[in-house]
């Protein structure tokens, strides 16, 4: 069988009936034949074990997968540390053979690695490899350059109607930025939604918005993605809606708590769905009343400023928000429509 000459040669195409273990053995043998300087990934060097040790480790992980699949049909076993260690070795072998840094690998390369690791999806392999590297890969402040590149890439993918291809966007970002840290697709998505998207409203909340949020929770439950899309036209983010909901509940619940206790937070956590809905309904009514009073106050302030009404003047009536106001001032009656 022909060897893995380049990243464009598919292992599966050339070795149609080759098992995953045989693919791993081929990588191992070709890595020894290269006799080249090993590539150092980030700040960590992955040691390649002897084939006997690697074989035993692989068979043990394969046994765990088989046992899991017997009792969990249709599910995929979570990648534990032993499989992550194997992933690091496979990435190292693949990089040595093709003279590739992992950050420069594309979807095809990670897909080939995933085919050896019990048919893992390429996104899982790439994400797990990055998470297992230095902490700077995952936790690092965003720079202006990264924000600018992320915005450009999002617009590029949006033009192709690929709004949710965050893993591809993250992969392309790592190639453009060429920094010592990289971003996961999830990080790119959260950064865009919460910080960079110009359509997102980040201003103060009004009572009308809070009422709309609470009504949406009553009707749909705490499905923040659905509420953001359907009730707020994506102008308020999922995270923003969730945080605001809990802020409202915490702020308003004390008004309806007849038996206040020091452990109020714990009581709120134990509240059942039915009681929570009743509380939300009470808060909605309270906010509506406050909103109405605020509108009346704003109307009075507007009228008083426009017509120079002093505190000694008497406001007789405001009829059904029709803005028909009758004012007695200095024995004169002015009608304002």
mmCIF file of C-alpha atoms in Angstrom:
data_model
loop_
_atom_site.group_PDB
_atom_site.id
_atom_site.type_symbol
_atom_site.label_atom_id
_atom_site.label_comp_id
_atom_site.label_asym_id
_atom_site.label_seq_id
_atom_site.Cartn_x
_atom_site.Cartn_y
_atom_site.Cartn_z
ATOM 1 C CA UNK A 1 0.000 0.000 0.000
ATOM 2 C CA UNK A 2 1.161 3.505 -0.720
ATOM 3 C CA UNK A 3 2.164 5.692 2.165
ATOM 4 C CA UNK A 4 0.745 8.990 3.295
ATOM 5 C CA UNK A 5 2.653 11.169 0.893
ATOM 6 C CA UNK A 6 0.739 14.416 1.397
ATOM 7 C CA UNK A 7 -2.334 15.914 3.031
ATOM 8 C CA UNK A 8 -4.192 15.623 -0.268
ATOM 9 C CA UNK A 9 -3.888 11.836 -0.308
ATOM 10 C CA UNK A 10 -6.845 10.394 1.574
ATOM 11 C CA UNK A 11 -5.972 7.539 3.916
ATOM 12 C CA UNK A 12 -9.374 6.034 3.425
ATOM 13 C CA UNK A 13 -9.150 6.264 -0.373
ATOM 14 C CA UNK A 14 -5.801 4.511 -0.540
ATOM 15 C CA UNK A 15 -6.563 1.999 2.223
ATOM 16 C CA UNK A 16 -10.230 1.306 1.730
ATOM 17 C CA UNK A 17 -10.397 -1.741 3.982
ATOM 18 C CA UNK A 18 -7.728 -0.685 6.466
ATOM 19 C CA UNK A 19 -8.770 -0.642 10.104
ATOM 20 C CA UNK A 20 -8.218 2.305 12.446
ATOM 21 C CA UNK A 21 -5.426 0.450 14.192
ATOM 22 C CA UNK A 22 -3.657 -0.228 10.890
ATOM 23 C CA UNK A 23 -3.882 3.489 10.043
ATOM 24 C CA UNK A 24 -2.268 4.296 13.366
ATOM 25 C CA UNK A 25 0.516 1.758 12.736
ATOM 26 C CA UNK A 26 1.170 3.294 9.324
ATOM 27 C CA UNK A 27 1.454 6.762 10.864
ATOM 28 C CA UNK A 28 3.835 5.434 13.491
ATOM 29 C CA UNK A 29 6.086 3.666 10.969
ATOM 30 C CA UNK A 30 6.203 6.611 8.578
ATOM 31 C CA UNK A 31 7.064 8.975 11.427
ATOM 32 C CA UNK A 32 10.110 6.816 12.201
ATOM 33 C CA UNK A 33 11.109 6.719 8.543
ATOM 34 C CA UNK A 34 11.057 10.500 8.232
ATOM 35 C CA UNK A 35 13.974 10.875 10.654
ATOM 36 C CA UNK A 36 13.312 14.589 10.819
ATOM 37 C CA UNK A 37 13.335 17.091 13.628
ATOM 38 C CA UNK A 38 10.166 16.732 15.623
ATOM 39 C CA UNK A 39 7.736 19.636 15.580
ATOM 40 C CA UNK A 40 7.141 21.320 18.915
ATOM 41 C CA UNK A 41 3.476 22.193 19.416
ATOM 42 C CA UNK A 42 3.014 25.386 21.404
ATOM 43 C CA UNK A 43 4.994 25.066 24.651
ATOM 44 C CA UNK A 44 4.484 21.341 25.081
ATOM 45 C CA UNK A 45 6.419 18.490 23.571
ATOM 46 C CA UNK A 46 4.508 15.246 23.085
ATOM 47 C CA UNK A 47 6.596 12.160 23.648
ATOM 48 C CA UNK A 48 5.956 9.286 21.245
ATOM 49 C CA UNK A 49 5.757 6.009 23.200
ATOM 50 C CA UNK A 50 7.052 2.672 21.983
ATOM 51 C CA UNK A 51 4.705 0.866 19.622
ATOM 52 C CA UNK A 52 3.923 -1.863 22.179
ATOM 53 C CA UNK A 53 2.831 0.710 24.748
ATOM 54 C CA UNK A 54 0.857 2.665 22.160
ATOM 55 C CA UNK A 55 -0.826 -0.532 20.964
ATOM 56 C CA UNK A 56 -1.858 -1.550 24.471
ATOM 57 C CA UNK A 57 -3.217 1.917 25.182
ATOM 58 C CA UNK A 58 -5.175 1.938 21.930
ATOM 59 C CA UNK A 59 -6.725 -1.489 22.567
ATOM 60 C CA UNK A 60 -7.762 -0.488 26.087
ATOM 61 C CA UNK A 61 -9.499 2.643 24.807
ATOM 62 C CA UNK A 62 -11.132 0.656 21.997
ATOM 63 C CA UNK A 63 -12.462 -1.831 24.567
ATOM 64 C CA UNK A 64 -14.014 1.016 26.575
ATOM 65 C CA UNK A 65 -15.677 2.358 23.416
ATOM 66 C CA UNK A 66 -17.114 -1.037 22.537
ATOM 67 C CA UNK A 67 -18.542 -1.503 26.035
ATOM 68 C CA UNK A 68 -20.050 1.974 25.949
ATOM 69 C CA UNK A 69 -21.641 1.405 22.535
ATOM 70 C CA UNK A 70 -23.344 -1.779 23.710
ATOM 71 C CA UNK A 71 -25.363 0.103 26.322
ATOM 72 C CA UNK A 72 -25.653 3.477 24.596
ATOM 73 C CA UNK A 73 -26.814 2.954 21.046
ATOM 74 C CA UNK A 74 -26.611 6.090 18.955
ATOM 75 C CA UNK A 75 -24.517 8.009 21.501
ATOM 76 C CA UNK A 76 -20.848 8.923 21.439
ATOM 77 C CA UNK A 77 -18.611 8.331 24.439
ATOM 78 C CA UNK A 78 -17.078 11.457 25.942
ATOM 79 C CA UNK A 79 -13.363 11.814 25.359
ATOM 80 C CA UNK A 80 -11.550 11.041 28.612
ATOM 81 C CA UNK A 81 -7.930 11.814 29.479
ATOM 82 C CA UNK A 82 -6.552 8.528 28.118
ATOM 83 C CA UNK A 83 -8.112 9.223 24.727
ATOM 84 C CA UNK A 84 -6.917 12.840 24.854
ATOM 85 C CA UNK A 85 -3.380 11.559 25.429
ATOM 86 C CA UNK A 86 -3.803 9.309 22.393
ATOM 87 C CA UNK A 87 -5.133 12.273 20.419
ATOM 88 C CA UNK A 88 -1.987 14.251 21.240
ATOM 89 C CA UNK A 89 0.180 11.398 19.986
ATOM 90 C CA UNK A 90 -1.783 11.027 16.745
ATOM 91 C CA UNK A 91 -1.634 14.791 16.127
ATOM 92 C CA UNK A 92 2.116 14.711 16.726
ATOM 93 C CA UNK A 93 2.614 11.781 14.320
ATOM 94 C CA UNK A 94 0.447 13.375 11.649
ATOM 95 C CA UNK A 95 2.227 16.705 12.005
ATOM 96 C CA UNK A 96 5.666 15.085 11.784
ATOM 97 C CA UNK A 97 4.784 13.251 8.589
ATOM 98 C CA UNK A 98 3.200 16.210 6.796
ATOM 99 C CA UNK A 99 5.413 18.904 8.348
ATOM 100 C CA UNK A 100 2.352 20.691 9.671
ATOM 101 C CA UNK A 101 1.719 22.659 12.802
ATOM 102 C CA UNK A 102 -1.712 21.741 14.229
ATOM 103 C CA UNK A 103 -2.833 25.362 14.037
ATOM 104 C CA UNK A 104 -2.300 25.239 10.280
ATOM 105 C CA UNK A 105 -4.201 21.995 9.772
ATOM 106 C CA UNK A 106 -7.466 22.270 7.860
ATOM 107 C CA UNK A 107 -10.704 20.308 8.047
ATOM 108 C CA UNK A 108 -9.296 17.463 5.936
ATOM 109 C CA UNK A 109 -6.302 16.979 8.256
ATOM 110 C CA UNK A 110 -8.411 16.893 11.416
ATOM 111 C CA UNK A 111 -10.888 14.588 9.710
ATOM 112 C CA UNK A 112 -8.068 12.120 9.023
ATOM 113 C CA UNK A 113 -7.037 12.262 12.669
ATOM 114 C CA UNK A 114 -10.654 11.729 13.712
ATOM 115 C CA UNK A 115 -10.931 8.645 11.509
ATOM 116 C CA UNK A 116 -8.188 6.996 13.574
ATOM 117 C CA UNK A 117 -9.726 8.091 16.879
ATOM 118 C CA UNK A 118 -12.855 5.944 16.651
ATOM 119 C CA UNK A 119 -14.444 8.161 13.986
ATOM 120 C CA UNK A 120 -14.427 11.288 16.100
ATOM 121 C CA UNK A 121 -15.733 14.432 14.411
ATOM 122 C CA UNK A 122 -12.987 16.774 13.280
ATOM 123 C CA UNK A 123 -14.390 19.614 15.413
ATOM 124 C CA UNK A 124 -14.140 17.474 18.536
ATOM 125 C CA UNK A 125 -10.542 16.477 17.778
ATOM 126 C CA UNK A 126 -9.427 20.043 17.133
ATOM 127 C CA UNK A 127 -11.236 21.485 20.151
ATOM 128 C CA UNK A 128 -9.992 18.820 22.546
ATOM 129 C CA UNK A 129 -6.443 19.167 21.302
ATOM 130 C CA UNK A 130 -6.517 22.931 21.824
ATOM 131 C CA UNK A 131 -8.146 22.708 25.233
ATOM 132 C CA UNK A 132 -5.377 20.358 26.340
ATOM 133 C CA UNK A 133 -2.629 22.780 25.388
ATOM 134 C CA UNK A 134 -1.381 25.770 27.370
ATOM 135 C CA UNK A 135 -4.108 27.762 29.119
ATOM 136 C CA UNK A 136 -3.288 30.788 26.947
ATOM 137 C CA UNK A 137 -4.989 28.979 24.079
ATOM 138 C CA UNK A 138 -8.355 29.147 25.803
ATOM 139 C CA UNK A 139 -8.160 32.031 28.286
ATOM 140 C CA UNK A 140 -6.685 35.169 26.779
ATOM 141 C CA UNK A 141 -8.027 38.735 26.376
ATOM 142 C CA UNK A 142 -9.262 39.610 22.910
ATOM 143 C CA UNK A 143 -7.113 42.083 21.003
ATOM 144 C CA UNK A 144 -8.325 44.751 18.577
ATOM 145 C CA UNK A 145 -6.688 42.825 15.758
ATOM 146 C CA UNK A 146 -8.641 39.685 16.629
ATOM 147 C CA UNK A 147 -11.903 41.644 16.857
ATOM 148 C CA UNK A 148 -11.275 43.222 13.453
ATOM 149 C CA UNK A 149 -10.396 39.886 11.825
ATOM 150 C CA UNK A 150 -13.406 38.166 13.422
ATOM 151 C CA UNK A 151 -15.733 40.879 12.104
ATOM 152 C CA UNK A 152 -14.265 40.574 8.606
ATOM 153 C CA UNK A 153 -14.521 36.782 8.599
ATOM 154 C CA UNK A 154 -18.114 36.857 9.858
ATOM 155 C CA UNK A 155 -19.116 39.218 7.047
ATOM 156 C CA UNK A 156 -17.309 36.975 4.575
ATOM 157 C CA UNK A 157 -19.129 33.837 5.752
ATOM 158 C CA UNK A 158 -22.439 35.704 6.039
ATOM 159 C CA UNK A 159 -22.214 36.632 2.354
ATOM 160 C CA UNK A 160 -21.974 32.887 1.636
ATOM 161 C CA UNK A 161 -24.968 32.221 3.912
ATOM 162 C CA UNK A 162 -22.713 30.406 6.408
ATOM 163 C CA UNK A 163 -23.666 32.298 9.545
ATOM 164 C CA UNK A 164 -23.075 29.456 11.992
ATOM 165 C CA UNK A 165 -19.749 28.086 10.717
ATOM 166 C CA UNK A 166 -17.916 29.240 13.823
ATOM 167 C CA UNK A 167 -15.411 26.372 13.828
ATOM 168 C CA UNK A 168 -14.328 27.271 10.308
ATOM 169 C CA UNK A 169 -14.126 30.945 11.255
ATOM 170 C CA UNK A 170 -11.978 30.071 14.287
ATOM 171 C CA UNK A 171 -9.706 27.901 12.161
ATOM 172 C CA UNK A 172 -9.208 30.668 9.613
ATOM 173 C CA UNK A 173 -8.579 33.192 12.393
ATOM 174 C CA UNK A 174 -5.713 31.110 13.776
ATOM 175 C CA UNK A 175 -4.036 31.104 10.356
ATOM 176 C CA UNK A 176 -4.424 34.857 9.853
ATOM 177 C CA UNK A 177 -3.482 36.049 13.347
ATOM 178 C CA UNK A 178 -0.428 33.773 13.717
ATOM 179 C CA UNK A 179 -0.408 34.394 17.469
ATOM 180 C CA UNK A 180 0.670 32.097 20.292
ATOM 181 C CA UNK A 181 -2.958 31.451 21.223
ATOM 182 C CA UNK A 182 -5.980 30.434 19.221
ATOM 183 C CA UNK A 183 -9.741 30.658 19.568
ATOM 184 C CA UNK A 184 -12.387 27.986 19.672
ATOM 185 C CA UNK A 185 -15.506 28.272 17.552
ATOM 186 C CA UNK A 186 -17.574 28.754 20.714
ATOM 187 C CA UNK A 187 -15.363 31.662 21.772
ATOM 188 C CA UNK A 188 -15.759 33.356 18.394
ATOM 189 C CA UNK A 189 -19.527 32.955 18.528
ATOM 190 C CA UNK A 190 -19.812 34.422 22.032
ATOM 191 C CA UNK A 191 -17.460 37.295 21.200
ATOM 192 C CA UNK A 192 -19.442 38.233 18.105
ATOM 193 C CA UNK A 193 -22.858 37.967 19.730
ATOM 194 C CA UNK A 194 -22.028 39.647 23.033
ATOM 195 C CA UNK A 195 -19.489 42.278 21.985
ATOM 196 C CA UNK A 196 -19.124 42.889 18.254
ATOM 197 C CA UNK A 197 -22.507 42.472 16.562
ATOM 198 C CA UNK A 198 -23.625 46.047 15.700
ATOM 199 C CA UNK A 199 -27.299 45.004 15.635
ATOM 200 C CA UNK A 200 -27.305 44.036 19.315
ATOM 201 C CA UNK A 201 -28.890 46.558 21.685
ATOM 202 C CA UNK A 202 -26.641 47.217 24.666
ATOM 203 C CA UNK A 203 -28.472 50.182 26.131
ATOM 204 C CA UNK A 204 -30.554 50.338 29.325
ATOM 205 C CA UNK A 205 -33.658 48.221 29.784
ATOM 206 C CA UNK A 206 -37.088 49.853 29.877
ATOM 207 C CA UNK A 207 -40.046 48.447 31.790
ATOM 208 C CA UNK A 208 -41.852 47.676 28.541
ATOM 209 C CA UNK A 209 -38.925 45.468 27.501
ATOM 210 C CA UNK A 210 -38.890 43.731 30.861
ATOM 211 C CA UNK A 211 -42.620 43.043 30.570
ATOM 212 C CA UNK A 212 -42.087 41.619 27.076
ATOM 213 C CA UNK A 213 -39.313 39.359 28.411
ATOM 214 C CA UNK A 214 -41.409 38.039 31.296
ATOM 215 C CA UNK A 215 -44.407 37.392 29.048
ATOM 216 C CA UNK A 216 -42.143 35.506 26.633
ATOM 217 C CA UNK A 217 -40.828 33.330 29.487
ATOM 218 C CA UNK A 218 -44.397 32.539 30.552
ATOM 219 C CA UNK A 219 -45.321 31.530 27.007
ATOM 220 C CA UNK A 220 -42.147 29.700 25.956
ATOM 221 C CA UNK A 221 -40.221 28.846 29.097
ATOM 222 C CA UNK A 222 -36.562 29.782 29.468
ATOM 223 C CA UNK A 223 -35.693 29.197 25.819
ATOM 224 C CA UNK A 224 -33.399 32.180 25.502
ATOM 225 C CA UNK A 225 -32.401 31.517 21.907
ATOM 226 C CA UNK A 226 -36.038 31.361 20.785
ATOM 227 C CA UNK A 227 -36.999 34.456 22.792
ATOM 228 C CA UNK A 228 -34.031 36.394 21.428
ATOM 229 C CA UNK A 229 -34.922 35.509 17.860
ATOM 230 C CA UNK A 230 -38.718 35.713 17.946
ATOM 231 C CA UNK A 231 -39.514 38.384 20.545
ATOM 232 C CA UNK A 232 -36.466 40.643 20.356
ATOM 233 C CA UNK A 233 -35.338 40.221 16.708
ATOM 234 C CA UNK A 234 -31.872 39.219 18.008
ATOM 235 C CA UNK A 235 -31.377 42.745 19.363
ATOM 236 C CA UNK A 236 -30.924 41.330 22.854
ATOM 237 C CA UNK A 237 -28.544 38.389 23.201
ATOM 238 C CA UNK A 238 -29.403 35.073 24.853
ATOM 239 C CA UNK A 239 -26.981 35.757 27.687
ATOM 240 C CA UNK A 240 -28.362 39.262 28.153
ATOM 241 C CA UNK A 241 -31.951 37.962 28.337
ATOM 242 C CA UNK A 242 -31.053 35.274 30.853
ATOM 243 C CA UNK A 243 -29.157 37.689 33.096
ATOM 244 C CA UNK A 244 -31.913 40.301 32.907
ATOM 245 C CA UNK A 245 -34.598 37.756 33.789
ATOM 246 C CA UNK A 246 -32.801 36.681 36.955
ATOM 247 C CA UNK A 247 -32.114 40.327 37.838
ATOM 248 C CA UNK A 248 -35.831 41.155 37.569
ATOM 249 C CA UNK A 249 -36.845 38.154 39.644
ATOM 250 C CA UNK A 250 -34.304 38.972 42.347
ATOM 251 C CA UNK A 251 -35.211 42.668 42.330
ATOM 252 C CA UNK A 252 -38.998 42.320 42.364
ATOM 253 C CA UNK A 253 -39.585 39.123 44.336
ATOM 254 C CA UNK A 254 -39.038 40.789 47.715
ATOM 255 C CA UNK A 255 -42.142 42.906 47.138
ATOM 256 C CA UNK A 256 -44.302 39.775 47.187
ATOM 257 C CA UNK A 257 -42.457 37.880 49.934
ATOM 258 C CA UNK A 258 -44.597 38.182 53.062
ATOM 259 C CA UNK A 259 -42.252 36.025 55.136
ATOM 260 C CA UNK A 260 -38.833 37.486 54.475
ATOM 261 C CA UNK A 261 -35.921 35.353 55.539
ATOM 262 C CA UNK A 262 -32.188 35.748 55.503
ATOM 263 C CA UNK A 263 -31.833 32.779 53.185
ATOM 264 C CA UNK A 264 -33.908 34.376 50.418
ATOM 265 C CA UNK A 265 -31.581 33.214 47.642
ATOM 266 C CA UNK A 266 -32.012 29.596 48.644
ATOM 267 C CA UNK A 267 -35.808 29.994 48.727
ATOM 268 C CA UNK A 268 -35.806 31.337 45.170
ATOM 269 C CA UNK A 269 -33.737 28.395 43.987
ATOM 270 C CA UNK A 270 -36.216 25.928 45.462
ATOM 271 C CA UNK A 271 -39.297 27.591 43.943
ATOM 272 C CA UNK A 272 -41.241 25.243 41.660
ATOM 273 C CA UNK A 273 -42.411 26.083 38.155
ATOM 274 C CA UNK A 274 -46.024 26.816 39.122
ATOM 275 C CA UNK A 275 -45.037 29.199 41.911
ATOM 276 C CA UNK A 276 -42.457 30.843 39.677
ATOM 277 C CA UNK A 277 -45.080 31.489 37.002
ATOM 278 C CA UNK A 278 -47.386 33.035 39.605
ATOM 279 C CA UNK A 279 -44.527 35.229 40.768
ATOM 280 C CA UNK A 280 -43.792 36.267 37.167
ATOM 281 C CA UNK A 281 -47.466 37.193 36.650
ATOM 282 C CA UNK A 282 -47.402 39.331 39.781
ATOM 283 C CA UNK A 283 -44.202 41.040 38.652
ATOM 284 C CA UNK A 284 -45.688 41.713 35.211
ATOM 285 C CA UNK A 285 -48.698 43.440 36.791
ATOM 286 C CA UNK A 286 -46.431 45.413 39.103
ATOM 287 C CA UNK A 287 -44.279 46.568 36.180
ATOM 288 C CA UNK A 288 -47.379 47.541 34.172
ATOM 289 C CA UNK A 289 -48.631 49.658 37.067
ATOM 290 C CA UNK A 290 -45.222 51.279 37.464
ATOM 291 C CA UNK A 291 -45.031 51.892 33.727
ATOM 292 C CA UNK A 292 -48.475 53.565 33.709
ATOM 293 C CA UNK A 293 -47.549 55.809 36.649
ATOM 294 C CA UNK A 294 -44.279 56.696 34.944
ATOM 295 C CA UNK A 295 -46.132 57.651 31.757
ATOM 296 C CA UNK A 296 -48.489 59.865 33.772
ATOM 297 C CA UNK A 297 -45.539 61.477 35.517
ATOM 298 C CA UNK A 298 -43.738 62.071 32.234
ATOM 299 C CA UNK A 299 -46.904 63.597 30.746
ATOM 300 C CA UNK A 300 -47.312 65.944 33.674
ATOM 301 C CA UNK A 301 -43.659 67.014 33.489
ATOM 302 C CA UNK A 302 -43.980 67.692 29.757
ATOM 303 C CA UNK A 303 -47.139 69.765 30.194
ATOM 304 C CA UNK A 304 -45.794 71.681 33.189
ATOM 305 C CA UNK A 305 -42.599 72.620 31.372
ATOM 306 C CA UNK A 306 -44.413 73.651 28.194
ATOM 307 C CA UNK A 307 -46.992 75.825 29.933
ATOM 308 C CA UNK A 308 -44.949 76.871 32.971
ATOM 309 C CA UNK A 309 -47.299 75.283 35.485
ATOM 310 C CA UNK A 310 -46.152 75.855 39.067
ATOM 311 C CA UNK A 311 -46.688 73.600 42.031
ATOM 312 C CA UNK A 312 -49.545 75.824 43.196
ATOM 313 C CA UNK A 313 -51.441 75.177 39.999
ATOM 314 C CA UNK A 314 -53.989 72.420 40.058
ATOM 315 C CA UNK A 315 -54.233 69.584 37.542
ATOM 316 C CA UNK A 316 -57.906 68.657 37.346
ATOM 317 C CA UNK A 317 -58.057 65.675 35.052
ATOM 318 C CA UNK A 318 -56.246 63.416 32.622
ATOM 319 C CA UNK A 319 -58.677 61.389 30.566
ATOM 320 C CA UNK A 320 -57.658 57.899 29.302
ATOM 321 C CA UNK A 321 -54.280 58.910 27.928
ATOM 322 C CA UNK A 322 -56.012 61.151 25.364
ATOM 323 C CA UNK A 323 -53.774 64.000 26.507
ATOM 324 C CA UNK A 324 -56.831 66.227 27.044
ATOM 325 C CA UNK A 325 -55.854 68.252 30.100
ATOM 326 C CA UNK A 326 -57.851 70.958 31.825
ATOM 327 C CA UNK A 327 -55.809 73.429 33.880
ATOM 328 C CA UNK A 328 -56.994 76.276 36.063
ATOM 329 C CA UNK A 329 -54.347 78.950 36.236
ATOM 330 C CA UNK A 330 -54.862 82.470 37.516
ATOM 331 C CA UNK A 331 -58.636 82.208 37.083
ATOM 332 C CA UNK A 332 -58.208 81.283 33.442
ATOM 333 C CA UNK A 333 -59.112 77.924 31.872
ATOM 334 C CA UNK A 334 -56.799 76.606 29.187
ATOM 335 C CA UNK A 335 -57.638 73.510 27.217
ATOM 336 C CA UNK A 336 -54.700 71.598 25.904
ATOM 337 C CA UNK A 337 -55.280 68.981 23.220
#
